[in-house]
Short mmCIF file of C-alpha atoms and ligand atoms in Angstrom, two decimals:
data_model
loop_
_atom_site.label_atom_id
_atom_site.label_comp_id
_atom_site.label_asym_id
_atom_site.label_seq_id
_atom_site.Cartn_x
_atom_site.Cartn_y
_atom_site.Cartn_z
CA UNK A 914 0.00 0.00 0.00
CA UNK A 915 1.44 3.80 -1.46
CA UNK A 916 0.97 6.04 1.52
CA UNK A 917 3.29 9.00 0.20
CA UNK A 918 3.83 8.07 -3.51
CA UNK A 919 0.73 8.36 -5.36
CA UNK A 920 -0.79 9.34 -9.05
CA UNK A 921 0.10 9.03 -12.05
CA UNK A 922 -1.59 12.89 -11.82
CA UNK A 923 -2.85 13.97 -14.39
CA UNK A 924 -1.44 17.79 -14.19
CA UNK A 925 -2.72 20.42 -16.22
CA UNK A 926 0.70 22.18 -15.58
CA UNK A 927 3.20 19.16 -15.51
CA UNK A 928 1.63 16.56 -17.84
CA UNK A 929 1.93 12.90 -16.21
CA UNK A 930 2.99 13.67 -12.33
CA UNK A 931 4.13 11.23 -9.84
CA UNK A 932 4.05 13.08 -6.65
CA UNK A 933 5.10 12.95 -3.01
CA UNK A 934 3.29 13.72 -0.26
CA UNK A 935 6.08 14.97 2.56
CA UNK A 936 3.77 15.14 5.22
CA UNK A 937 0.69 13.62 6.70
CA UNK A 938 -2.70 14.79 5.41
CA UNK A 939 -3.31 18.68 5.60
CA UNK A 940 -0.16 19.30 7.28
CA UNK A 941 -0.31 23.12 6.40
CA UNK A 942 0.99 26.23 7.40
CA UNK A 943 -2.06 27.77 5.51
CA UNK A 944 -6.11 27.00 5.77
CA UNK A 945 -6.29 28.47 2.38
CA UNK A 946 -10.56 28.96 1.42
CA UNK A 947 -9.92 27.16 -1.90
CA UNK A 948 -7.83 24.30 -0.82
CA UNK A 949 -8.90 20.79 -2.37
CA UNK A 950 -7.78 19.41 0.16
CA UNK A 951 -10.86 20.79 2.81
CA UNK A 952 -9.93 22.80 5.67
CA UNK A 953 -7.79 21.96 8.31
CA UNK A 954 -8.12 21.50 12.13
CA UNK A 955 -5.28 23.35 12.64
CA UNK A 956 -2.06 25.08 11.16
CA UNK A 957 1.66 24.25 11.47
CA UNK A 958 4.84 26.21 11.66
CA UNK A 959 7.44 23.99 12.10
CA UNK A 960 10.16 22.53 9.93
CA UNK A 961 10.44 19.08 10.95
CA UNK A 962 10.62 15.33 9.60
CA UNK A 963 7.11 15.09 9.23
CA UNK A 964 7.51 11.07 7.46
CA UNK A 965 10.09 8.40 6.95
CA UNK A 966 11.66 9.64 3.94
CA UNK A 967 13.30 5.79 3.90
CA UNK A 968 9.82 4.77 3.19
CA UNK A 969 9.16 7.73 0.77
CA UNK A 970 12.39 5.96 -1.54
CA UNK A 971 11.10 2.29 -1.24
CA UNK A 972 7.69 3.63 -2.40
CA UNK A 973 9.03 5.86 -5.26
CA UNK A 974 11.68 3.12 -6.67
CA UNK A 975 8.31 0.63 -6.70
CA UNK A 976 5.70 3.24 -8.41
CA UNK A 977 8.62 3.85 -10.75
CA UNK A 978 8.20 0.31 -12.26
CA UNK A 979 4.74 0.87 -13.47
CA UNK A 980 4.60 4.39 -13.92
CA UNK A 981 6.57 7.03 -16.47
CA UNK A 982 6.15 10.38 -14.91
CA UNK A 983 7.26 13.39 -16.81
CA UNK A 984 7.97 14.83 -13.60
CA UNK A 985 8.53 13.76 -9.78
CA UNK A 986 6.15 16.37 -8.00
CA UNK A 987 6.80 17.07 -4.34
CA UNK A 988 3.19 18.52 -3.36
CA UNK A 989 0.21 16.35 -1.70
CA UNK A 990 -1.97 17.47 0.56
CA UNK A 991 0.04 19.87 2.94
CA UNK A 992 2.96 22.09 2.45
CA UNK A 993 6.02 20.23 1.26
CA UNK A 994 8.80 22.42 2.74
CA UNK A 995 7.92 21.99 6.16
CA UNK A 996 9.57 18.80 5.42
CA UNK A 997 13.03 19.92 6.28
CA UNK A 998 14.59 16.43 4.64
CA UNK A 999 12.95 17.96 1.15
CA UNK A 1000 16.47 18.98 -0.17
CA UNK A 1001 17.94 15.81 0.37
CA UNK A 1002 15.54 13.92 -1.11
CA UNK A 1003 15.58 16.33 -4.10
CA UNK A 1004 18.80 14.96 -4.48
CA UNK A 1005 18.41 11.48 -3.89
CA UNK A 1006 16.03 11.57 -6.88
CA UNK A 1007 18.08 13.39 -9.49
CA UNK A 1008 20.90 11.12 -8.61
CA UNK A 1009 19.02 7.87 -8.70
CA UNK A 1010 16.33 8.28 -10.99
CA UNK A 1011 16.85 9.68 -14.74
CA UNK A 1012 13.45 12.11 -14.12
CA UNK A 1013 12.64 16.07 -13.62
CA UNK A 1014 12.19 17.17 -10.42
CA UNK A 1015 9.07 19.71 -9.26
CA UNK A 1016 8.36 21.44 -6.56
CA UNK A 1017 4.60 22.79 -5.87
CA UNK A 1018 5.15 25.36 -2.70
CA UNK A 1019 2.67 28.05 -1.14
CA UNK A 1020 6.15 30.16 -0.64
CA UNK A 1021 5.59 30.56 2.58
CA UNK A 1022 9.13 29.02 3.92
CA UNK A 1023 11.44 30.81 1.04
CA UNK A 1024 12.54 33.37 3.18
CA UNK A 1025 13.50 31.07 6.10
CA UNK A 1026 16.98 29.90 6.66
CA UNK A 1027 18.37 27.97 3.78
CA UNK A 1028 14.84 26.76 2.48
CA UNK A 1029 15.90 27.79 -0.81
CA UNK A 1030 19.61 26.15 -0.83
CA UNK A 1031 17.52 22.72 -0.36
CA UNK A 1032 15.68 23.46 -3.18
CA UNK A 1033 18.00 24.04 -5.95
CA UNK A 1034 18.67 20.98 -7.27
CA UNK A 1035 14.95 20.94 -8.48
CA UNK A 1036 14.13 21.47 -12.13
CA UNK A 1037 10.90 23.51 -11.66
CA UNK A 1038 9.86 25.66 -8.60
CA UNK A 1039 5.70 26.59 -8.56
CA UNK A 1040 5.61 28.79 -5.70
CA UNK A 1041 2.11 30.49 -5.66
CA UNK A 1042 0.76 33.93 -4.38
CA UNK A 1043 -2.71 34.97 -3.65
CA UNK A 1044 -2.06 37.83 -1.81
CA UNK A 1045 0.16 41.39 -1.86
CA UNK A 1046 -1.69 42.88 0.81
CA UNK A 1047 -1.87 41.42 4.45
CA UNK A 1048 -5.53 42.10 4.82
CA UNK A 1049 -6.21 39.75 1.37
CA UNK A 1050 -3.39 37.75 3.15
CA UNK A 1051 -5.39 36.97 5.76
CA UNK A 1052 -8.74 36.42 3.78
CA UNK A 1053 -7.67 34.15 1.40
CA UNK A 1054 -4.93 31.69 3.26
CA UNK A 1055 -5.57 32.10 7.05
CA UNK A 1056 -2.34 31.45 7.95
CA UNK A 1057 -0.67 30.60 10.80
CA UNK A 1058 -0.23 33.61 13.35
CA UNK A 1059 3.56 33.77 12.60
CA UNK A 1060 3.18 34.26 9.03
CA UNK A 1061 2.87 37.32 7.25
CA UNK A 1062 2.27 38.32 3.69
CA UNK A 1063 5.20 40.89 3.67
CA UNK A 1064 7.68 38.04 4.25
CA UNK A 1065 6.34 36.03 1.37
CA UNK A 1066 6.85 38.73 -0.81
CA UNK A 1067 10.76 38.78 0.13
CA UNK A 1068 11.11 35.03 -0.08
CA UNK A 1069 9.50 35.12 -3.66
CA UNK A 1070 11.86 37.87 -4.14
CA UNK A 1071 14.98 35.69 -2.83
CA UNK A 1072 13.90 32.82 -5.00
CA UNK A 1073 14.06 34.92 -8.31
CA UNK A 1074 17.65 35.83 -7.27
CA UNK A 1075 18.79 32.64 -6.54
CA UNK A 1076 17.53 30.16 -8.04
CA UNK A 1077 18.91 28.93 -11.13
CA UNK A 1078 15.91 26.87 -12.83
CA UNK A 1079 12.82 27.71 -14.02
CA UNK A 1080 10.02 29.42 -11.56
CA UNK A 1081 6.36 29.66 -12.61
CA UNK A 1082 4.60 31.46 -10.31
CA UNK A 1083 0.89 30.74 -9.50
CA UNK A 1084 -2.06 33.10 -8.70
CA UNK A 1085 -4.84 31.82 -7.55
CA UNK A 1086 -8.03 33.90 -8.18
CA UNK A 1087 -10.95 33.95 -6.19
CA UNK A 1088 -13.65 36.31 -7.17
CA UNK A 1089 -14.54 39.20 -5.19
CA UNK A 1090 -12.08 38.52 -3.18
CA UNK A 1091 -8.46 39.12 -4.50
CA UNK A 1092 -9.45 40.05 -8.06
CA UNK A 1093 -10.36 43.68 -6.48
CA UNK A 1094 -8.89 46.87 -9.19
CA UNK A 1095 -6.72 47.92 -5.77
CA UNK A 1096 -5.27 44.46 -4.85
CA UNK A 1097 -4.80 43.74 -8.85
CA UNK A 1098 -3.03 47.42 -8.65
CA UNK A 1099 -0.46 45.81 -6.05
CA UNK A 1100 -0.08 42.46 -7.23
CA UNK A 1101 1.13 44.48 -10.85
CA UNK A 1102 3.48 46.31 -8.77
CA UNK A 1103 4.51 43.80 -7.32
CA UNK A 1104 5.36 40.83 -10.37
CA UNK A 1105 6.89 43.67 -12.70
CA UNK A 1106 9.72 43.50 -10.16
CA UNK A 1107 9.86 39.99 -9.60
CA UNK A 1108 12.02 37.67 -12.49
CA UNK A 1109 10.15 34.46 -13.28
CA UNK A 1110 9.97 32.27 -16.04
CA UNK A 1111 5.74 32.77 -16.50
CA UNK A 1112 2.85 33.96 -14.31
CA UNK A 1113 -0.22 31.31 -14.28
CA UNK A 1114 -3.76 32.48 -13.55
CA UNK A 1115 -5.55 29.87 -12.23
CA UNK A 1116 -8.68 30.08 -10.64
CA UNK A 1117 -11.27 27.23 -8.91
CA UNK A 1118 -11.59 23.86 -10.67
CA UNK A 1119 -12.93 21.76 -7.43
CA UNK A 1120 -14.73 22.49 -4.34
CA UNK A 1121 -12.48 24.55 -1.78
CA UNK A 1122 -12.69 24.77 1.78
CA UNK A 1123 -15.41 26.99 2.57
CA UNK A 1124 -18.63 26.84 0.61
CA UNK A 1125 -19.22 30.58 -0.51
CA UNK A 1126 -16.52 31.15 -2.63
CA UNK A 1127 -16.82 31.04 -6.46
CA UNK A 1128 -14.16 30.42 -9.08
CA UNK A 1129 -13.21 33.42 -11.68
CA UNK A 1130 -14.84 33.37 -14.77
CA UNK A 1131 -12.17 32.68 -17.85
CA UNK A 1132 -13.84 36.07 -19.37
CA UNK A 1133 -12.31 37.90 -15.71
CA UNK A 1134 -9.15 35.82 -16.04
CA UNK A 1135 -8.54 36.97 -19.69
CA UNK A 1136 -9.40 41.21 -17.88
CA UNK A 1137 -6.57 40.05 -15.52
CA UNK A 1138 -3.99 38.78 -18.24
CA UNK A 1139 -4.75 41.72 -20.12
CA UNK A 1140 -4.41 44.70 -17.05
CA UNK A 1141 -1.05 42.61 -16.03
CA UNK A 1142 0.19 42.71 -19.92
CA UNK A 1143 -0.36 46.18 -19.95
CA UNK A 1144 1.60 46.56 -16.91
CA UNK A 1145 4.58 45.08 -18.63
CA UNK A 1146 4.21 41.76 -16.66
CA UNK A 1147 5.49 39.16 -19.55
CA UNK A 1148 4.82 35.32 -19.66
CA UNK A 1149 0.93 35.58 -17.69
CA UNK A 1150 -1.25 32.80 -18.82
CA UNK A 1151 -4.20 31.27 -17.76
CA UNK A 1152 -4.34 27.79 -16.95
CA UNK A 1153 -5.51 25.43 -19.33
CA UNK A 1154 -7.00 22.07 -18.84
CA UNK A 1155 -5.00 18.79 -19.48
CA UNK A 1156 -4.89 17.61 -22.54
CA UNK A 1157 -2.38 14.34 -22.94
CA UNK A 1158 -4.70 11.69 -22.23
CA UNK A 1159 -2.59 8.75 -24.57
CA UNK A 1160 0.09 9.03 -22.24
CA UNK A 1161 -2.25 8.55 -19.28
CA UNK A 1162 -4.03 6.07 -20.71
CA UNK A 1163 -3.84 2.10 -19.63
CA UNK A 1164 -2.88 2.08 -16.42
CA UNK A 1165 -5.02 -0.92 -14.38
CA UNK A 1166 -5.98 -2.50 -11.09
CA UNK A 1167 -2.58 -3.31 -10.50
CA UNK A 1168 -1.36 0.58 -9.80
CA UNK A 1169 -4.91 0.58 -7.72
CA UNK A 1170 -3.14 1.34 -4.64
CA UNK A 1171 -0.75 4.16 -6.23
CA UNK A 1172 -4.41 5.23 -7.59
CA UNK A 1173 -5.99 5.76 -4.46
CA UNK A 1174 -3.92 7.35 -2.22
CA UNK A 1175 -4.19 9.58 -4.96
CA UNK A 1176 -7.59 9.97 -4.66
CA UNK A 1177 -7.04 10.16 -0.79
CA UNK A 1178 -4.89 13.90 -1.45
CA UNK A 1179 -8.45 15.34 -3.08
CA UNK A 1180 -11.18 14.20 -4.99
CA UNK A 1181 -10.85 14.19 -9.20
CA UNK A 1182 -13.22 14.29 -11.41
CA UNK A 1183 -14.57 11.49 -13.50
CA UNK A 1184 -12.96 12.92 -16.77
CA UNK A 1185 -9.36 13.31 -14.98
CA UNK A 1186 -9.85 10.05 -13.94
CA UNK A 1187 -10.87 8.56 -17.43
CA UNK A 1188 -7.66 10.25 -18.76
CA UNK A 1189 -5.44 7.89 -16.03
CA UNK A 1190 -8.05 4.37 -15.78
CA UNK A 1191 -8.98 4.50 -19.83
CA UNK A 1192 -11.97 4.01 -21.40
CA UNK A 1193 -12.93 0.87 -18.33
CA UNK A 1194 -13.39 3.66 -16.17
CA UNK A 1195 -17.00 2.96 -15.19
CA UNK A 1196 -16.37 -0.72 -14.80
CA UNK A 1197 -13.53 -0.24 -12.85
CA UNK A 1198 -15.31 2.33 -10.46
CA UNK A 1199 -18.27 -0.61 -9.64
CA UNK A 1200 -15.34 -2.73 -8.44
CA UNK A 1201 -13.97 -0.06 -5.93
CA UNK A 1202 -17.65 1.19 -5.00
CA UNK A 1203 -18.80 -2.42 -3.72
CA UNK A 1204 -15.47 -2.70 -2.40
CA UNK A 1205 -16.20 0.49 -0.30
CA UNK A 1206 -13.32 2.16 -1.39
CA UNK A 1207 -14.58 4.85 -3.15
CA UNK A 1208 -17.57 6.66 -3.39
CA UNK A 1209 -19.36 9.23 -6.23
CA UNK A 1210 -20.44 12.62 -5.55
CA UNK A 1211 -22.02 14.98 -7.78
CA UNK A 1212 -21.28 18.48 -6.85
CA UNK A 1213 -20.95 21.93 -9.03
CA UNK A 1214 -22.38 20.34 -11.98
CA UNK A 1215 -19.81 17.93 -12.02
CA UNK A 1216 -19.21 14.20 -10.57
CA UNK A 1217 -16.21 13.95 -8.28
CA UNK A 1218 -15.12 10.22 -7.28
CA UNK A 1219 -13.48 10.37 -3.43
CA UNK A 1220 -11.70 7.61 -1.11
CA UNK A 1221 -13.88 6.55 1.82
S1 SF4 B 1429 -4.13 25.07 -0.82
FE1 SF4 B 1429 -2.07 24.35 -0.41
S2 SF4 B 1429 -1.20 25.96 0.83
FE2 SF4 B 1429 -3.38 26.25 0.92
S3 SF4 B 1429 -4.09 25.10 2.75
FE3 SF4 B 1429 -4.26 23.73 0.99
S4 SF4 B 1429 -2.34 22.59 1.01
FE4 SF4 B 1429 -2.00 24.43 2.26
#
């Protein structure tokens, strides 16, 4: 059984992803109000071993055999730098597996003591900001009490001068909430200073954490692009959905494990999941439904498939 390895994810930024999960379930400095992942209980600060990264190997080496990721993602369902083993097992990875390395971060922990140095061996940082101002800081990612936007801003800052691969930077929009003309005004003031490789809108695909909120429309993403173009902000784009399903394609009961501890990080949809079961999908949901191990929800207009 995959407890931190699980996927293949189907990634509308990465293509195929095998990720890592570097910390038990919603292990988060944030309670972000669109996280997939629900809300949590309560909010961490510390840097610490948070899982056996022994058993984090083992598991990778195994999903390896089955799988052909186009990149190793560390992300899951918490922060992955508040595991402070991360960089080593960065490294462990590049030297003893021939793939790409990612790493999904809420930026939080770039400004802390050599957070970044532990990163560089990766071939792709995502940090992502939803928030210049500490008011919209506070709205959007309830941090923890230690944690303030201002600081974020200088790590993200840090990490552009640093780090030598490529950074696309996420911004999650929310409407009426951080997609305000003054918040816009200071997150444009803000990336026209910062050096990154692109600048991806993204906005609410799944149900968040807190019921009210309501995903940009792509018409209000597009306004965005366009105000941050105009700004002189190059390489914004919106995110698009995934599209390489024959590379997905054919994986079976045998990777069911791998499949649902994916499903365990946040639910997917039945058309992200057709992408990674194939065209058995509905057959092969029956199975795990009288097995009890999943369960169908329709929510948003959409069907979601969860693990119970
Ligand atoms: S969205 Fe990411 S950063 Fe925000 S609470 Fe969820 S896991 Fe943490």
């Amino acid at each position: 059984m995959y407890k931190y390895v699980f996927g293949p994810v189907p990634s509308r930024r990465l293509g195929v992803s095998l990720g890592i999960d570097l910390v038990e379930a919603k292990t988060c400095n944030l309670n972000c109000i669109y996280c997939e992942c629900g809300g949590n209980a309560r909010t961490y600060s510390e840097r610490c071993d948070y899982v056996d990264i022994e058993v984090v190997k083992e598991e990778l080496l195994k999903a390896l055999e089955d799988v052909t990721p186009d990149y190793i993602t560390f992300s899951g369902s918490g922060e992955p730098t508040l595991n402070k083993s991360i960089g080593k097992l960065i490294q462990w990875v590049k030297e003893n597996t021939p793939h790409k390395v990612a790493v999904i971060t809420n930026s939080t922990t770039l400004n802390m003591e050599g957070v970044i140095e532990e990163l560089k061996m990766a071939d792709v940082i995502m940090p992502s900001l939803d928030a210049v101002s500490e008011e919209n800081f506070l709205q959007m990612n309830r941090p923890h009490p230690t944690l303030k936007a201002s600081d974020i801003l200088e790590g993200l800052k840090k990490l552009s001068r640093e780090y030598e691969g490529r950074i696309y930077l996420e911004v999650f929009i929310t409407a009426g909430v951080n997609d305000t003309q003054e918040e816009l005004k200071k997150f444009a003031d803000y990336l026209k200073e910062l050096k990154v490789d692109g600048v991806q809108l993204n906005t609410l695909a799944r149900p968040g954490a807190v019921g009210w909120i309501k995903p940009a429309t792509f018409e209000r993403l597009e306004e965005i692009r366009s105000y941050f173009e105009d700004r002189g902000i190059e390489g914004v784009e919106i995110i698009k959905k995934y599209k390489r399903r024959s590379q997905l394609a054919g994986y079976s009961r045998k990777n069911e494990s791998l499949i649902l501890n994916m499903l365990s990080k946040r639910p997917y949809t039945l058309e992200e999941l057709e992408g990674v079961v194939g065209k058995d999908l509905h057959k092969y949901l029956e199975i795990l439904e009288a097995e009890n191990k999943v369960k169908s929800v329709y929510r948003d207009e959409e069907f979601y498939v969860e693990k119970l």
